[in-house]
């Protein structure tokens, strides 16, 4: 059932043993939301555990308590509530769903959310799940420490491209401002996120060599990067900003990054200027937001590329059709 922020707070208050989790391939919003809510519940004297079916990416290890995050090895018994953050479908939490059998509360902001949990609080207008966690903490009059503020600022800033993307609202900026008042240091956070091992910068020429651009006439262009298994071998977690290169090319409507994580396992990242790529990703079992989405295709690289390019072209034509119809009305 759908719940309010108030009701979500009540569910947390009534629970004693709480497990928090978030999606695999965690991003800044996943990590920051998880760690901020963990800190609050711990301060409330709750028995709380963070489980994640993935590694914590190197770039988020500046956030306090990242090392308390555990893998879902064994069954966790007698859990009152499983809180699922920033995940739009149950598959996204991987094995955590197998080791924890408890009522689920899902707090999320994806427009593609499948409403799979027992209780859900979803606000697709929010730029980040971090905004929702902030509202929840305000609702319960929580003491927000500097570390919690830093985690939430990271969550929000990373999901809106440091306040540049279309999801950045007045509310996003207001919350960010309040988090700075509470001790978040934007320059330190952005520096931590931007600092990379030298090898990641040195791989860039190889990555950019894979750039392909398809011209779709009046509908705009599709630009792609393809990271084969050998490029990826040492850079699994470090591909975060690469998609911005095709995205920023003049005339490009949809940017795509293909990552060959296995022989028949292709991770696809999608970005757009106006086309709804969440619908495109959803059609392949993924999800996301209108202008940033992703999915995994279990086909060889060339087949996966053909499928996605074809779907992207169709989505672009559809959007162009809608725009024409609106203009003609
Ligand atoms: P990214 O391209 O950065 O991995 O993901 C962009 C957005 O799409 C994020 O909000 C992310 O949560 C969502 N997303 C990416 N891959 C998947 C997927 O396989 N399933 C779902 N449901 N969402 C995804
Ligand atoms: Mn998010």
PDB file of C-alpha atoms in Angstrom, residues 10-314:
ATOM      1  CA  UNK A  10       5.717   5.409  12.045  1.00  0.00           C
ATOM      2  CA  UNK A  11       6.762   2.102  10.462  1.00  0.00           C
ATOM      3  CA  UNK A  12      10.390   2.841  11.345  1.00  0.00           C
ATOM      4  CA  UNK A  13       9.450   3.876  14.868  1.00  0.00           C
ATOM      5  CA  UNK A  14       7.484   0.658  15.468  1.00  0.00           C
ATOM      6  CA  UNK A  15      10.266  -1.586  14.172  1.00  0.00           C
ATOM      7  CA  UNK A  16      13.180  -2.637  16.320  1.00  0.00           C
ATOM      8  CA  UNK A  17      15.224  -4.875  14.077  1.00  0.00           C
ATOM      9  CA  UNK A  18      15.626  -3.085  10.778  1.00  0.00           C
ATOM     10  CA  UNK A  19      17.580  -4.019   7.646  1.00  0.00           C
ATOM     11  CA  UNK A  20      18.376  -1.296   5.136  1.00  0.00           C
ATOM     12  CA  UNK A  21      19.309  -2.019   1.559  1.00  0.00           C
ATOM     13  CA  UNK A  22      19.632  -0.369  -1.833  1.00  0.00           C
ATOM     14  CA  UNK A  23      20.220  -1.280  -5.466  1.00  0.00           C
ATOM     15  CA  UNK A  24      23.133  -3.145  -7.013  1.00  0.00           C
ATOM     16  CA  UNK A  25      25.552  -0.944  -9.002  1.00  0.00           C
ATOM     17  CA  UNK A  26      24.980   1.597  -6.220  1.00  0.00           C
ATOM     18  CA  UNK A  27      25.279   5.270  -7.117  1.00  0.00           C
ATOM     19  CA  UNK A  28      25.672   8.322  -4.887  1.00  0.00           C
ATOM     20  CA  UNK A  29      21.956   8.497  -4.137  1.00  0.00           C
ATOM     21  CA  UNK A  30      21.851   4.839  -3.118  1.00  0.00           C
ATOM     22  CA  UNK A  31      24.920   5.138  -0.860  1.00  0.00           C
ATOM     23  CA  UNK A  32      24.100   8.527   0.674  1.00  0.00           C
ATOM     24  CA  UNK A  33      20.453   7.686   1.417  1.00  0.00           C
ATOM     25  CA  UNK A  34      21.446   4.358   2.957  1.00  0.00           C
ATOM     26  CA  UNK A  35      24.158   5.807   5.219  1.00  0.00           C
ATOM     27  CA  UNK A  36      22.101   8.811   6.380  1.00  0.00           C
ATOM     28  CA  UNK A  37      19.109   6.684   7.349  1.00  0.00           C
ATOM     29  CA  UNK A  38      21.443   4.173   9.041  1.00  0.00           C
ATOM     30  CA  UNK A  39      23.000   6.916  11.187  1.00  0.00           C
ATOM     31  CA  UNK A  40      19.576   8.169  12.272  1.00  0.00           C
ATOM     32  CA  UNK A  41      18.231   4.730  13.198  1.00  0.00           C
ATOM     33  CA  UNK A  42      21.418   3.846  15.066  1.00  0.00           C
ATOM     34  CA  UNK A  43      21.098   7.052  17.096  1.00  0.00           C
ATOM     35  CA  UNK A  44      17.516   6.001  17.898  1.00  0.00           C
ATOM     36  CA  UNK A  45      18.895   2.855  19.533  1.00  0.00           C
ATOM     37  CA  UNK A  46      17.543   0.546  16.837  1.00  0.00           C
ATOM     38  CA  UNK A  47      19.184  -2.723  15.924  1.00  0.00           C
ATOM     39  CA  UNK A  48      19.996  -1.833  12.326  1.00  0.00           C
ATOM     40  CA  UNK A  49      21.986  -3.525   9.610  1.00  0.00           C
ATOM     41  CA  UNK A  50      22.926  -2.418   6.090  1.00  0.00           C
ATOM     42  CA  UNK A  51      23.021  -5.123   3.412  1.00  0.00           C
ATOM     43  CA  UNK A  52      24.138  -4.636  -0.172  1.00  0.00           C
ATOM     44  CA  UNK A  53      24.567  -7.302  -2.845  1.00  0.00           C
ATOM     45  CA  UNK A  54      27.495  -5.487  -4.418  1.00  0.00           C
ATOM     46  CA  UNK A  55      30.812  -3.824  -3.613  1.00  0.00           C
ATOM     47  CA  UNK A  56      30.884  -0.250  -2.358  1.00  0.00           C
ATOM     48  CA  UNK A  57      32.444   1.710  -5.252  1.00  0.00           C
ATOM     49  CA  UNK A  58      35.802   3.306  -4.444  1.00  0.00           C
ATOM     50  CA  UNK A  59      34.503   6.831  -5.043  1.00  0.00           C
ATOM     51  CA  UNK A  60      31.996   6.629  -2.161  1.00  0.00           C
ATOM     52  CA  UNK A  61      34.431   5.425   0.466  1.00  0.00           C
ATOM     53  CA  UNK A  62      34.798   8.952   1.827  1.00  0.00           C
ATOM     54  CA  UNK A  63      31.313   8.608   3.342  1.00  0.00           C
ATOM     55  CA  UNK A  64      31.363   7.667   7.012  1.00  0.00           C
ATOM     56  CA  UNK A  65      30.318   4.103   7.901  1.00  0.00           C
ATOM     57  CA  UNK A  66      30.520   2.712   4.352  1.00  0.00           C
ATOM     58  CA  UNK A  67      32.587  -0.095   5.918  1.00  0.00           C
ATOM     59  CA  UNK A  68      29.608  -1.179   8.055  1.00  0.00           C
ATOM     60  CA  UNK A  69      27.792  -2.291   4.905  1.00  0.00           C
ATOM     61  CA  UNK A  70      27.642  -6.092   4.719  1.00  0.00           C
ATOM     62  CA  UNK A  71      27.033  -8.563   1.921  1.00  0.00           C
ATOM     63  CA  UNK A  72      23.930 -10.792   2.026  1.00  0.00           C
ATOM     64  CA  UNK A  73      25.755 -14.000   3.021  1.00  0.00           C
ATOM     65  CA  UNK A  74      23.477 -15.682   5.564  1.00  0.00           C
ATOM     66  CA  UNK A  75      19.799 -15.570   6.398  1.00  0.00           C
ATOM     67  CA  UNK A  76      18.993 -12.675   8.713  1.00  0.00           C
ATOM     68  CA  UNK A  77      16.279 -13.722  11.147  1.00  0.00           C
ATOM     69  CA  UNK A  78      13.660 -11.814  13.121  1.00  0.00           C
ATOM     70  CA  UNK A  79      13.700  -8.668  11.066  1.00  0.00           C
ATOM     71  CA  UNK A  80      10.738  -6.335  11.661  1.00  0.00           C
ATOM     72  CA  UNK A  81      11.196  -4.207   8.563  1.00  0.00           C
ATOM     73  CA  UNK A  82      13.255  -4.296   5.364  1.00  0.00           C
ATOM     74  CA  UNK A  83      13.739  -0.769   4.024  1.00  0.00           C
ATOM     75  CA  UNK A  84      14.569  -0.629   0.309  1.00  0.00           C
ATOM     76  CA  UNK A  85      16.024   2.673  -0.861  1.00  0.00           C
ATOM     77  CA  UNK A  86      16.275   4.105  -4.388  1.00  0.00           C
ATOM     78  CA  UNK A  87      15.282   0.793  -6.018  1.00  0.00           C
ATOM     79  CA  UNK A  88      12.364   0.607  -8.428  1.00  0.00           C
ATOM     80  CA  UNK A  89      12.018  -3.151  -8.602  1.00  0.00           C
ATOM     81  CA  UNK A  90      12.788  -6.071  -6.309  1.00  0.00           C
ATOM     82  CA  UNK A  91      15.365  -7.583  -8.675  1.00  0.00           C
ATOM     83  CA  UNK A  92      17.513  -4.510  -8.091  1.00  0.00           C
ATOM     84  CA  UNK A  93      18.386  -5.566  -4.511  1.00  0.00           C
ATOM     85  CA  UNK A  94      19.797  -8.899  -5.658  1.00  0.00           C
ATOM     86  CA  UNK A  95      20.225 -11.607  -3.012  1.00  0.00           C
ATOM     87  CA  UNK A  96      19.094  -9.370  -0.148  1.00  0.00           C
ATOM     88  CA  UNK A  97      15.533 -10.364  -1.014  1.00  0.00           C
ATOM     89  CA  UNK A  98      16.451 -13.995  -0.336  1.00  0.00           C
ATOM     90  CA  UNK A  99      18.181 -13.558   3.034  1.00  0.00           C
ATOM     91  CA  UNK A 100      15.626 -11.206   4.603  1.00  0.00           C
ATOM     92  CA  UNK A 101      11.994 -12.197   4.936  1.00  0.00           C
ATOM     93  CA  UNK A 102      10.217  -9.198   6.426  1.00  0.00           C
ATOM     94  CA  UNK A 103       7.626  -6.578   5.496  1.00  0.00           C
ATOM     95  CA  UNK A 104       9.139  -4.215   2.935  1.00  0.00           C
ATOM     96  CA  UNK A 105       9.087  -0.424   2.940  1.00  0.00           C
ATOM     97  CA  UNK A 106      10.281   1.059  -0.366  1.00  0.00           C
ATOM     98  CA  UNK A 107      11.345   4.720  -0.458  1.00  0.00           C
ATOM     99  CA  UNK A 108      12.112   5.761  -4.017  1.00  0.00           C
ATOM    100  CA  UNK A 109      11.837   8.426  -6.707  1.00  0.00           C
ATOM    101  CA  UNK A 110      11.904   6.413  -9.955  1.00  0.00           C
ATOM    102  CA  UNK A 111       9.030   7.059 -12.339  1.00  0.00           C
ATOM    103  CA  UNK A 112       9.383   3.409 -13.427  1.00  0.00           C
ATOM    104  CA  UNK A 113       8.786   2.058  -9.875  1.00  0.00           C
ATOM    105  CA  UNK A 114       6.846  -1.232  -9.971  1.00  0.00           C
ATOM    106  CA  UNK A 115       5.237  -0.759  -6.504  1.00  0.00           C
ATOM    107  CA  UNK A 116       6.427  -4.189  -5.418  1.00  0.00           C
ATOM    108  CA  UNK A 117       6.771  -3.568  -1.672  1.00  0.00           C
ATOM    109  CA  UNK A 118       4.244  -3.962   1.158  1.00  0.00           C
ATOM    110  CA  UNK A 119       4.529  -0.222   1.800  1.00  0.00           C
ATOM    111  CA  UNK A 120       5.838   2.339  -0.652  1.00  0.00           C
ATOM    112  CA  UNK A 121       6.602   6.020  -0.553  1.00  0.00           C
ATOM    113  CA  UNK A 122       7.415   7.115  -4.096  1.00  0.00           C
ATOM    114  CA  UNK A 123       7.815  10.687  -5.253  1.00  0.00           C
ATOM    115  CA  UNK A 124       9.005  10.859  -8.851  1.00  0.00           C
ATOM    116  CA  UNK A 125       9.169  14.658  -8.616  1.00  0.00           C
ATOM    117  CA  UNK A 126      12.059  14.370  -6.167  1.00  0.00           C
ATOM    118  CA  UNK A 127      15.486  14.670  -7.769  1.00  0.00           C
ATOM    119  CA  UNK A 128      16.877  11.993  -5.461  1.00  0.00           C
ATOM    120  CA  UNK A 129      15.840   9.494  -2.808  1.00  0.00           C
ATOM    121  CA  UNK A 130      18.123  11.616  -0.598  1.00  0.00           C
ATOM    122  CA  UNK A 131      15.498  14.403  -0.738  1.00  0.00           C
ATOM    123  CA  UNK A 132      12.901  11.979   0.619  1.00  0.00           C
ATOM    124  CA  UNK A 133      15.186  10.792   3.407  1.00  0.00           C
ATOM    125  CA  UNK A 134      15.843  14.423   4.333  1.00  0.00           C
ATOM    126  CA  UNK A 135      12.073  15.066   4.518  1.00  0.00           C
ATOM    127  CA  UNK A 136      11.665  11.963   6.641  1.00  0.00           C
ATOM    128  CA  UNK A 137      14.385  13.106   9.043  1.00  0.00           C
ATOM    129  CA  UNK A 138      12.753  16.547   9.318  1.00  0.00           C
ATOM    130  CA  UNK A 139       9.389  14.846   9.945  1.00  0.00           C
ATOM    131  CA  UNK A 140      10.799  12.971  12.959  1.00  0.00           C
ATOM    132  CA  UNK A 141      12.803  15.956  14.240  1.00  0.00           C
ATOM    133  CA  UNK A 142      16.048  14.044  13.838  1.00  0.00           C
ATOM    134  CA  UNK A 143      19.398  15.488  14.785  1.00  0.00           C
ATOM    135  CA  UNK A 144      21.178  15.675  11.410  1.00  0.00           C
ATOM    136  CA  UNK A 145      24.918  15.471  12.016  1.00  0.00           C
ATOM    137  CA  UNK A 146      27.585  16.810   9.651  1.00  0.00           C
ATOM    138  CA  UNK A 147      28.250  13.289   8.416  1.00  0.00           C
ATOM    139  CA  UNK A 148      24.565  12.665   7.726  1.00  0.00           C
ATOM    140  CA  UNK A 149      24.352  16.024   5.922  1.00  0.00           C
ATOM    141  CA  UNK A 150      27.371  15.059   3.792  1.00  0.00           C
ATOM    142  CA  UNK A 151      25.769  11.708   2.913  1.00  0.00           C
ATOM    143  CA  UNK A 152      22.481  13.356   1.920  1.00  0.00           C
ATOM    144  CA  UNK A 153      24.200  16.142  -0.023  1.00  0.00           C
ATOM    145  CA  UNK A 154      26.134  13.460  -1.933  1.00  0.00           C
ATOM    146  CA  UNK A 155      22.885  11.578  -2.614  1.00  0.00           C
ATOM    147  CA  UNK A 156      21.111  14.631  -3.986  1.00  0.00           C
ATOM    148  CA  UNK A 157      24.005  16.266  -5.844  1.00  0.00           C
ATOM    149  CA  UNK A 158      25.024  13.100  -7.706  1.00  0.00           C
ATOM    150  CA  UNK A 159      21.480  12.362  -8.918  1.00  0.00           C
ATOM    151  CA  UNK A 160      20.975  15.848 -10.393  1.00  0.00           C
ATOM    152  CA  UNK A 161      24.449  16.282 -11.911  1.00  0.00           C
ATOM    153  CA  UNK A 162      25.407  18.744  -9.194  1.00  0.00           C
ATOM    154  CA  UNK A 163      22.259  20.812  -9.733  1.00  0.00           C
ATOM    155  CA  UNK A 164      22.487  20.977 -13.525  1.00  0.00           C
ATOM    156  CA  UNK A 165      19.916  18.417 -14.744  1.00  0.00           C
ATOM    157  CA  UNK A 166      16.226  18.967 -15.435  1.00  0.00           C
ATOM    158  CA  UNK A 167      15.256  17.262 -12.155  1.00  0.00           C
ATOM    159  CA  UNK A 168      16.880  20.057 -10.118  1.00  0.00           C
ATOM    160  CA  UNK A 169      13.986  21.917  -8.494  1.00  0.00           C
ATOM    161  CA  UNK A 170      13.759  24.872  -6.124  1.00  0.00           C
ATOM    162  CA  UNK A 171      13.140  22.255  -3.427  1.00  0.00           C
ATOM    163  CA  UNK A 172      16.330  20.393  -4.405  1.00  0.00           C
ATOM    164  CA  UNK A 173      18.370  23.572  -3.989  1.00  0.00           C
ATOM    165  CA  UNK A 174      16.597  24.485  -0.753  1.00  0.00           C
ATOM    166  CA  UNK A 175      17.353  21.105   0.798  1.00  0.00           C
ATOM    167  CA  UNK A 176      20.962  21.284  -0.430  1.00  0.00           C
ATOM    168  CA  UNK A 177      21.301  24.711   1.164  1.00  0.00           C
ATOM    169  CA  UNK A 178      19.968  23.388   4.475  1.00  0.00           C
ATOM    170  CA  UNK A 179      22.415  20.474   4.294  1.00  0.00           C
ATOM    171  CA  UNK A 180      25.301  22.909   3.823  1.00  0.00           C
ATOM    172  CA  UNK A 181      24.084  24.776   6.907  1.00  0.00           C
ATOM    173  CA  UNK A 182      24.153  21.430   8.729  1.00  0.00           C
ATOM    174  CA  UNK A 183      27.780  20.825   7.764  1.00  0.00           C
ATOM    175  CA  UNK A 184      27.938  19.343   4.251  1.00  0.00           C
ATOM    176  CA  UNK A 185      30.962  20.722   2.385  1.00  0.00           C
ATOM    177  CA  UNK A 186      30.200  20.775  -1.381  1.00  0.00           C
ATOM    178  CA  UNK A 187      33.800  21.381  -2.467  1.00  0.00           C
ATOM    179  CA  UNK A 188      35.086  18.453  -0.402  1.00  0.00           C
ATOM    180  CA  UNK A 189      32.329  16.155  -1.622  1.00  0.00           C
ATOM    181  CA  UNK A 190      32.841  17.033  -5.296  1.00  0.00           C
ATOM    182  CA  UNK A 191      36.595  16.694  -4.940  1.00  0.00           C
ATOM    183  CA  UNK A 192      36.229  13.236  -3.384  1.00  0.00           C
ATOM    184  CA  UNK A 193      33.897  12.170  -6.177  1.00  0.00           C
ATOM    185  CA  UNK A 194      36.009  13.605  -9.003  1.00  0.00           C
ATOM    186  CA  UNK A 195      39.378  12.266  -7.874  1.00  0.00           C
ATOM    187  CA  UNK A 196      40.247   9.116  -9.798  1.00  0.00           C
ATOM    188  CA  UNK A 197      43.223   6.812 -10.100  1.00  0.00           C
ATOM    189  CA  UNK A 198      45.524   7.973 -12.917  1.00  0.00           C
ATOM    190  CA  UNK A 199      44.750   4.813 -14.904  1.00  0.00           C
ATOM    191  CA  UNK A 200      41.082   5.857 -15.241  1.00  0.00           C
ATOM    192  CA  UNK A 201      42.108   9.077 -16.988  1.00  0.00           C
ATOM    193  CA  UNK A 202      44.637   7.200 -19.123  1.00  0.00           C
ATOM    194  CA  UNK A 203      41.978   4.802 -20.436  1.00  0.00           C
ATOM    195  CA  UNK A 204      39.928   7.719 -21.847  1.00  0.00           C
ATOM    196  CA  UNK A 205      41.471   7.723 -25.369  1.00  0.00           C
ATOM    197  CA  UNK A 206      40.531   4.044 -25.736  1.00  0.00           C
ATOM    198  CA  UNK A 207      37.008   4.748 -24.506  1.00  0.00           C
ATOM    199  CA  UNK A 208      36.518   7.749 -26.814  1.00  0.00           C
ATOM    200  CA  UNK A 209      37.799   5.755 -29.792  1.00  0.00           C
ATOM    201  CA  UNK A 210      34.627   3.671 -29.530  1.00  0.00           C
ATOM    202  CA  UNK A 211      32.373   6.693 -30.117  1.00  0.00           C
ATOM    203  CA  UNK A 212      29.732   6.137 -32.791  1.00  0.00           C
ATOM    204  CA  UNK A 213      27.127   8.657 -33.912  1.00  0.00           C
ATOM    205  CA  UNK A 214      23.958   7.771 -35.806  1.00  0.00           C
ATOM    206  CA  UNK A 215      22.110  10.536 -37.578  1.00  0.00           C
ATOM    207  CA  UNK A 216      18.327  10.212 -37.336  1.00  0.00           C
ATOM    208  CA  UNK A 217      17.522  13.295 -39.399  1.00  0.00           C
ATOM    209  CA  UNK A 218      15.161  15.785 -37.817  1.00  0.00           C
ATOM    210  CA  UNK A 219      14.804  13.592 -34.714  1.00  0.00           C
ATOM    211  CA  UNK A 220      18.425  14.238 -33.746  1.00  0.00           C
ATOM    212  CA  UNK A 221      21.391  11.954 -33.286  1.00  0.00           C
ATOM    213  CA  UNK A 222      22.202   8.930 -31.172  1.00  0.00           C
ATOM    214  CA  UNK A 223      25.754   8.828 -29.792  1.00  0.00           C
ATOM    215  CA  UNK A 224      27.265   5.706 -28.239  1.00  0.00           C
ATOM    216  CA  UNK A 225      30.267   4.416 -26.359  1.00  0.00           C
ATOM    217  CA  UNK A 226      31.029   0.711 -26.164  1.00  0.00           C
ATOM    218  CA  UNK A 227      33.173  -0.683 -23.367  1.00  0.00           C
ATOM    219  CA  UNK A 228      34.283  -4.177 -24.259  1.00  0.00           C
ATOM    220  CA  UNK A 229      35.304  -6.729 -21.631  1.00  0.00           C
ATOM    221  CA  UNK A 230      39.002  -5.951 -22.057  1.00  0.00           C
ATOM    222  CA  UNK A 231      38.541  -2.194 -21.521  1.00  0.00           C
ATOM    223  CA  UNK A 232      36.349  -2.950 -18.518  1.00  0.00           C
ATOM    224  CA  UNK A 233      38.679  -5.505 -16.944  1.00  0.00           C
ATOM    225  CA  UNK A 234      40.252  -3.001 -14.554  1.00  0.00           C
ATOM    226  CA  UNK A 235      37.622  -0.254 -14.610  1.00  0.00           C
ATOM    227  CA  UNK A 236      34.385  -1.826 -13.514  1.00  0.00           C
ATOM    228  CA  UNK A 237      33.381   0.868 -11.034  1.00  0.00           C
ATOM    229  CA  UNK A 238      35.050   3.775 -12.733  1.00  0.00           C
ATOM    230  CA  UNK A 239      32.884   4.410 -15.781  1.00  0.00           C
ATOM    231  CA  UNK A 240      30.554   6.884 -14.059  1.00  0.00           C
ATOM    232  CA  UNK A 241      31.212  10.070 -16.053  1.00  0.00           C
ATOM    233  CA  UNK A 242      32.013   8.553 -19.455  1.00  0.00           C
ATOM    234  CA  UNK A 243      28.464   8.824 -20.787  1.00  0.00           C
ATOM    235  CA  UNK A 244      28.653  12.608 -20.507  1.00  0.00           C
ATOM    236  CA  UNK A 245      30.981  12.736 -23.528  1.00  0.00           C
ATOM    237  CA  UNK A 246      28.389  11.440 -26.024  1.00  0.00           C
ATOM    238  CA  UNK A 247      25.642  13.223 -24.084  1.00  0.00           C
ATOM    239  CA  UNK A 248      27.319  16.604 -24.507  1.00  0.00           C
ATOM    240  CA  UNK A 249      27.791  16.405 -28.287  1.00  0.00           C
ATOM    241  CA  UNK A 250      25.846  19.062 -30.154  1.00  0.00           C
ATOM    242  CA  UNK A 251      22.745  17.627 -31.861  1.00  0.00           C
ATOM    243  CA  UNK A 252      22.685  14.419 -29.807  1.00  0.00           C
ATOM    244  CA  UNK A 253      19.260  13.495 -28.456  1.00  0.00           C
ATOM    245  CA  UNK A 254      20.061  10.095 -26.912  1.00  0.00           C
ATOM    246  CA  UNK A 255      23.413   8.978 -25.478  1.00  0.00           C
ATOM    247  CA  UNK A 256      24.047   5.303 -24.832  1.00  0.00           C
ATOM    248  CA  UNK A 257      26.874   3.450 -23.112  1.00  0.00           C
ATOM    249  CA  UNK A 258      27.172  -0.309 -23.572  1.00  0.00           C
ATOM    250  CA  UNK A 259      29.248  -2.223 -21.038  1.00  0.00           C
ATOM    251  CA  UNK A 260      30.096  -5.809 -21.858  1.00  0.00           C
ATOM    252  CA  UNK A 261      30.203  -7.184 -18.318  1.00  0.00           C
ATOM    253  CA  UNK A 262      30.029 -10.756 -19.619  1.00  0.00           C
ATOM    254  CA  UNK A 263      29.820 -12.748 -22.859  1.00  0.00           C
ATOM    255  CA  UNK A 264      26.028 -12.333 -22.906  1.00  0.00           C
ATOM    256  CA  UNK A 265      25.552  -9.627 -20.294  1.00  0.00           C
ATOM    257  CA  UNK A 266      25.431  -6.059 -21.542  1.00  0.00           C
ATOM    258  CA  UNK A 267      24.744  -3.192 -19.141  1.00  0.00           C
ATOM    259  CA  UNK A 268      23.128  -0.308 -20.932  1.00  0.00           C
ATOM    260  CA  UNK A 269      23.085   3.295 -19.706  1.00  0.00           C
ATOM    261  CA  UNK A 270      20.760   5.754 -21.413  1.00  0.00           C
ATOM    262  CA  UNK A 271      20.648   9.556 -21.264  1.00  0.00           C
ATOM    263  CA  UNK A 272      18.456  11.936 -23.239  1.00  0.00           C
ATOM    264  CA  UNK A 273      17.685  15.587 -23.785  1.00  0.00           C
ATOM    265  CA  UNK A 274      13.885  15.183 -24.125  1.00  0.00           C
ATOM    266  CA  UNK A 275      12.972  11.604 -25.127  1.00  0.00           C
ATOM    267  CA  UNK A 276      11.628   9.379 -22.306  1.00  0.00           C
ATOM    268  CA  UNK A 277      14.377   6.777 -21.941  1.00  0.00           C
ATOM    269  CA  UNK A 278      12.812   5.226 -18.800  1.00  0.00           C
ATOM    270  CA  UNK A 279      10.072   3.776 -21.033  1.00  0.00           C
ATOM    271  CA  UNK A 280      12.764   2.408 -23.327  1.00  0.00           C
ATOM    272  CA  UNK A 281      14.681   0.806 -20.428  1.00  0.00           C
ATOM    273  CA  UNK A 282      11.487  -0.580 -18.888  1.00  0.00           C
ATOM    274  CA  UNK A 283      10.712  -2.413 -22.143  1.00  0.00           C
ATOM    275  CA  UNK A 284      13.983  -4.339 -21.615  1.00  0.00           C
ATOM    276  CA  UNK A 285      13.325  -5.122 -17.952  1.00  0.00           C
ATOM    277  CA  UNK A 286      15.222  -2.106 -16.607  1.00  0.00           C
ATOM    278  CA  UNK A 287      14.019   1.289 -15.480  1.00  0.00           C
ATOM    279  CA  UNK A 288      15.021   4.734 -14.335  1.00  0.00           C
ATOM    280  CA  UNK A 289      14.017   8.311 -14.996  1.00  0.00           C
ATOM    281  CA  UNK A 290      12.795  10.141 -18.113  1.00  0.00           C
ATOM    282  CA  UNK A 291      16.274  11.439 -18.936  1.00  0.00           C
ATOM    283  CA  UNK A 292      18.503   8.807 -17.276  1.00  0.00           C
ATOM    284  CA  UNK A 293      17.757   5.102 -17.295  1.00  0.00           C
ATOM    285  CA  UNK A 294      19.369   1.713 -17.710  1.00  0.00           C
ATOM    286  CA  UNK A 295      18.886  -1.994 -18.253  1.00  0.00           C
ATOM    287  CA  UNK A 296      20.807  -5.227 -18.752  1.00  0.00           C
ATOM    288  CA  UNK A 297      20.483  -7.275 -21.936  1.00  0.00           C
ATOM    289  CA  UNK A 298      21.400 -10.950 -21.919  1.00  0.00           C
ATOM    290  CA  UNK A 299      22.539 -11.145 -25.536  1.00  0.00           C
ATOM    291  CA  UNK A 300      25.914 -10.863 -27.240  1.00  0.00           C
ATOM    292  CA  UNK A 301      27.172  -7.288 -27.617  1.00  0.00           C
ATOM    293  CA  UNK A 302      26.284  -6.834 -31.305  1.00  0.00           C
ATOM    294  CA  UNK A 303      22.731  -8.141 -30.815  1.00  0.00           C
ATOM    295  CA  UNK A 304      22.223  -5.998 -27.688  1.00  0.00           C
ATOM    296  CA  UNK A 305      23.406  -2.915 -29.560  1.00  0.00           C
ATOM    297  CA  UNK A 306      21.102  -3.588 -32.503  1.00  0.00           C
ATOM    298  CA  UNK A 307      18.099  -4.072 -30.186  1.00  0.00           C
ATOM    299  CA  UNK A 308      18.726  -0.889 -28.203  1.00  0.00           C
ATOM    300  CA  UNK A 309      19.541   1.292 -31.220  1.00  0.00           C
ATOM    301  CA  UNK A 310      16.359   0.158 -32.937  1.00  0.00           C
ATOM    302  CA  UNK A 311      14.271   0.870 -29.814  1.00  0.00           C
ATOM    303  CA  UNK A 312      15.966   4.259 -29.363  1.00  0.00           C
ATOM    304  CA  UNK A 313      15.161   5.238 -32.941  1.00  0.00           C
ATOM    305  CA  UNK A 314      11.535   4.243 -32.469  1.00  0.00           C
TER     306      UNK A 314
END
